[in-house]
């Protein structure tokens, strides 16, 4: 059983990293979608599908990936520090 421990720990680390970065990306896209429905947002006039098309762009995806990786490392640093 001890020989499986490092493999299991690596799997747990990868899974936790994936879950946390996906959650940060979810928050990013939820914030963008809410922005489409604010007072000045065009989502109210053009509809939900337009708003989804407007926020799911390559530029926003790159920003979400970079922000989620930075956020993950910040949370890991704070988790170890505190």
mmCIF file with all atom_site columns, C-alpha atoms in Angstrom:
data_model
loop_
_atom_site.group_PDB
_atom_site.id
_atom_site.type_symbol
_atom_site.label_atom_id
_atom_site.label_alt_id
_atom_site.label_comp_id
_atom_site.label_asym_id
_atom_site.label_entity_id
_atom_site.label_seq_id
_atom_site.pdbx_PDB_ins_code
_atom_site.Cartn_x
_atom_site.Cartn_y
_atom_site.Cartn_z
_atom_site.occupancy
_atom_site.B_iso_or_equiv
_atom_site.pdbx_formal_charge
_atom_site.auth_seq_id
_atom_site.auth_comp_id
_atom_site.auth_asym_id
_atom_site.auth_atom_id
_atom_site.pdbx_PDB_model_num
ATOM 1  C CA . UNK A 1 1  ? 0.000   0.000  0.000   1.00 0.00 ? 1  UNK A CA 1
ATOM 2  C CA . UNK A 1 2  ? 2.757   2.578  0.723   1.00 0.00 ? 2  UNK A CA 1
ATOM 3  C CA . UNK A 1 3  ? 4.086   2.286  -2.841  1.00 0.00 ? 3  UNK A CA 1
ATOM 4  C CA . UNK A 1 4  ? 0.759   3.711  -4.117  1.00 0.00 ? 4  UNK A CA 1
ATOM 5  C CA . UNK A 1 5  ? 0.900   6.713  -1.802  1.00 0.00 ? 5  UNK A CA 1
ATOM 6  C CA . UNK A 1 6  ? 2.999   9.027  -4.041  1.00 0.00 ? 6  UNK A CA 1
ATOM 7  C CA . UNK A 1 7  ? 0.852   8.255  -7.089  1.00 0.00 ? 7  UNK A CA 1
ATOM 8  C CA . UNK A 1 8  ? -2.318  8.895  -5.104  1.00 0.00 ? 8  UNK A CA 1
ATOM 9  C CA . UNK A 1 9  ? -0.912  12.158 -3.711  1.00 0.00 ? 9  UNK A CA 1
ATOM 10 C CA . UNK A 1 10 ? -0.048  13.335 -7.215  1.00 0.00 ? 10 UNK A CA 1
ATOM 11 C CA . UNK A 1 11 ? -3.533  12.470 -8.452  1.00 0.00 ? 11 UNK A CA 1
ATOM 12 C CA . UNK A 1 12 ? -5.068  14.360 -5.527  1.00 0.00 ? 12 UNK A CA 1
ATOM 13 C CA . UNK A 1 13 ? -2.912  17.414 -6.226  1.00 0.00 ? 13 UNK A CA 1
ATOM 14 C CA . UNK A 1 14 ? -3.805  17.410 -9.926  1.00 0.00 ? 14 UNK A CA 1
ATOM 15 C CA . UNK A 1 15 ? -7.505  16.967 -9.171  1.00 0.00 ? 15 UNK A CA 1
ATOM 16 C CA . UNK A 1 16 ? -7.505  19.762 -6.580  1.00 0.00 ? 16 UNK A CA 1
ATOM 17 C CA . UNK A 1 17 ? -5.647  22.076 -8.987  1.00 0.00 ? 17 UNK A CA 1
ATOM 18 C CA . UNK A 1 18 ? -8.138  21.346 -11.754 1.00 0.00 ? 18 UNK A CA 1
ATOM 19 C CA . UNK A 1 19 ? -11.165 21.878 -9.501  1.00 0.00 ? 19 UNK A CA 1
ATOM 20 C CA . UNK A 1 20 ? -9.860  25.142 -8.035  1.00 0.00 ? 20 UNK A CA 1
ATOM 21 C CA . UNK A 1 21 ? -8.842  26.643 -11.376 1.00 0.00 ? 21 UNK A CA 1
ATOM 22 C CA . UNK A 1 22 ? -12.174 25.668 -12.944 1.00 0.00 ? 22 UNK A CA 1
ATOM 23 C CA . UNK A 1 23 ? -14.019 27.285 -10.043 1.00 0.00 ? 23 UNK A CA 1
ATOM 24 C CA . UNK A 1 24 ? -12.045 30.515 -10.481 1.00 0.00 ? 24 UNK A CA 1
ATOM 25 C CA . UNK A 1 25 ? -12.860 30.431 -14.211 1.00 0.00 ? 25 UNK A CA 1
ATOM 26 C CA . UNK A 1 26 ? -16.540 29.898 -13.369 1.00 0.00 ? 26 UNK A CA 1
ATOM 27 C CA . UNK A 1 27 ? -16.493 32.988 -11.154 1.00 0.00 ? 27 UNK A CA 1
ATOM 28 C CA . UNK A 1 28 ? -14.783 34.982 -13.917 1.00 0.00 ? 28 UNK A CA 1
ATOM 29 C CA . UNK A 1 29 ? -17.375 34.050 -16.541 1.00 0.00 ? 29 UNK A CA 1
ATOM 30 C CA . UNK A 1 30 ? -20.269 34.542 -14.108 1.00 0.00 ? 30 UNK A CA 1
ATOM 31 C CA . UNK A 1 31 ? -18.988 38.049 -13.436 1.00 0.00 ? 31 UNK A CA 1
ATOM 32 C CA . UNK A 1 32 ? -18.768 38.779 -17.169 1.00 0.00 ? 32 UNK A CA 1
ATOM 33 C CA . UNK A 1 33 ? -22.302 37.483 -17.721 1.00 0.00 ? 33 UNK A CA 1
ATOM 34 C CA . UNK A 1 34 ? -23.673 39.597 -14.881 1.00 0.00 ? 34 UNK A CA 1
ATOM 35 C CA . UNK A 1 35 ? -21.964 42.609 -16.462 1.00 0.00 ? 35 UNK A CA 1
ATOM 36 C CA . UNK A 1 36 ? -23.918 42.032 -19.659 1.00 0.00 ? 36 UNK A CA 1
ATOM 37 C CA . UNK A 1 37 ? -27.166 42.521 -17.737 1.00 0.00 ? 37 UNK A CA 1
ATOM 38 C CA . UNK A 1 38 ? -26.296 45.651 -15.807 1.00 0.00 ? 38 UNK A CA 1
ATOM 39 C CA . UNK A 1 39 ? -27.955 48.953 -16.627 1.00 0.00 ? 39 UNK A CA 1
ATOM 40 C CA . UNK A 1 40 ? -25.617 49.769 -19.509 1.00 0.00 ? 40 UNK A CA 1
ATOM 41 C CA . UNK A 1 41 ? -25.116 46.183 -20.731 1.00 0.00 ? 41 UNK A CA 1
ATOM 42 C CA . UNK A 1 42 ? -26.489 45.129 -24.102 1.00 0.00 ? 42 UNK A CA 1
ATOM 43 C CA . UNK A 1 43 ? -27.601 41.732 -22.788 1.00 0.00 ? 43 UNK A CA 1
ATOM 44 C CA . UNK A 1 44 ? -30.976 43.111 -21.738 1.00 0.00 ? 44 UNK A CA 1
ATOM 45 C CA . UNK A 1 45 ? -31.742 44.238 -25.280 1.00 0.00 ? 45 UNK A CA 1
ATOM 46 C CA . UNK A 1 46 ? -30.061 41.525 -27.331 1.00 0.00 ? 46 UNK A CA 1
ATOM 47 C CA . UNK A 1 47 ? -30.838 38.453 -25.231 1.00 0.00 ? 47 UNK A CA 1
ATOM 48 C CA . UNK A 1 48 ? -29.151 35.657 -23.347 1.00 0.00 ? 48 UNK A CA 1
ATOM 49 C CA . UNK A 1 49 ? -27.622 33.801 -26.303 1.00 0.00 ? 49 UNK A CA 1
ATOM 50 C CA . UNK A 1 50 ? -26.037 37.009 -27.554 1.00 0.00 ? 50 UNK A CA 1
ATOM 51 C CA . UNK A 1 51 ? -24.593 37.650 -24.093 1.00 0.00 ? 51 UNK A CA 1
ATOM 52 C CA . UNK A 1 52 ? -23.100 34.142 -23.996 1.00 0.00 ? 52 UNK A CA 1
ATOM 53 C CA . UNK A 1 53 ? -21.562 34.642 -27.419 1.00 0.00 ? 53 UNK A CA 1
ATOM 54 C CA . UNK A 1 54 ? -20.178 37.980 -26.343 1.00 0.00 ? 54 UNK A CA 1
ATOM 55 C CA . UNK A 1 55 ? -18.379 36.655 -23.255 1.00 0.00 ? 55 UNK A CA 1
ATOM 56 C CA . UNK A 1 56 ? -17.066 33.334 -24.625 1.00 0.00 ? 56 UNK A CA 1
ATOM 57 C CA . UNK A 1 57 ? -14.253 34.668 -26.788 1.00 0.00 ? 57 UNK A CA 1
ATOM 58 C CA . UNK A 1 58 ? -10.640 33.570 -27.153 1.00 0.00 ? 58 UNK A CA 1
ATOM 59 C CA . UNK A 1 59 ? -9.392  36.717 -25.415 1.00 0.00 ? 59 UNK A CA 1
ATOM 60 C CA . UNK A 1 60 ? -11.646 36.151 -22.411 1.00 0.00 ? 60 UNK A CA 1
ATOM 61 C CA . UNK A 1 61 ? -10.618 32.476 -22.288 1.00 0.00 ? 61 UNK A CA 1
ATOM 62 C CA . UNK A 1 62 ? -6.915  33.373 -22.188 1.00 0.00 ? 62 UNK A CA 1
ATOM 63 C CA . UNK A 1 63 ? -7.573  35.930 -19.461 1.00 0.00 ? 63 UNK A CA 1
ATOM 64 C CA . UNK A 1 64 ? -9.585  33.351 -17.494 1.00 0.00 ? 64 UNK A CA 1
ATOM 65 C CA . UNK A 1 65 ? -6.820  30.731 -17.759 1.00 0.00 ? 65 UNK A CA 1
ATOM 66 C CA . UNK A 1 66 ? -4.080  33.150 -16.690 1.00 0.00 ? 66 UNK A CA 1
ATOM 67 C CA . UNK A 1 67 ? -6.170  34.599 -13.853 1.00 0.00 ? 67 UNK A CA 1
ATOM 68 C CA . UNK A 1 68 ? -7.159  31.158 -12.562 1.00 0.00 ? 68 UNK A CA 1
ATOM 69 C CA . UNK A 1 69 ? -3.548  29.935 -12.520 1.00 0.00 ? 69 UNK A CA 1
ATOM 70 C CA . UNK A 1 70 ? -2.394  33.076 -10.709 1.00 0.00 ? 70 UNK A CA 1
ATOM 71 C CA . UNK A 1 71 ? -5.316  32.761 -8.295  1.00 0.00 ? 71 UNK A CA 1
ATOM 72 C CA . UNK A 1 72 ? -4.472  29.120 -7.627  1.00 0.00 ? 72 UNK A CA 1
ATOM 73 C CA . UNK A 1 73 ? -0.870  29.940 -6.746  1.00 0.00 ? 73 UNK A CA 1
ATOM 74 C CA . UNK A 1 74 ? -1.948  32.838 -4.531  1.00 0.00 ? 74 UNK A CA 1
ATOM 75 C CA . UNK A 1 75 ? -4.373  30.582 -2.633  1.00 0.00 ? 75 UNK A CA 1
ATOM 76 C CA . UNK A 1 76 ? -1.718  27.858 -2.313  1.00 0.00 ? 76 UNK A CA 1
ATOM 77 C CA . UNK A 1 77 ? 0.741   30.409 -0.944  1.00 0.00 ? 77 UNK A CA 1
ATOM 78 C CA . UNK A 1 78 ? -1.816  31.683 1.572   1.00 0.00 ? 78 UNK A CA 1
ATOM 79 C CA . UNK A 1 79 ? -2.841  28.133 2.490   1.00 0.00 ? 79 UNK A CA 1
ATOM 80 C CA . UNK A 1 80 ? 0.764   27.222 3.321   1.00 0.00 ? 80 UNK A CA 1
ATOM 81 C CA . UNK A 1 81 ? 1.517   30.557 5.001   1.00 0.00 ? 81 UNK A CA 1
ATOM 82 C CA . UNK A 1 82 ? -1.499  30.562 7.317   1.00 0.00 ? 82 UNK A CA 1
#
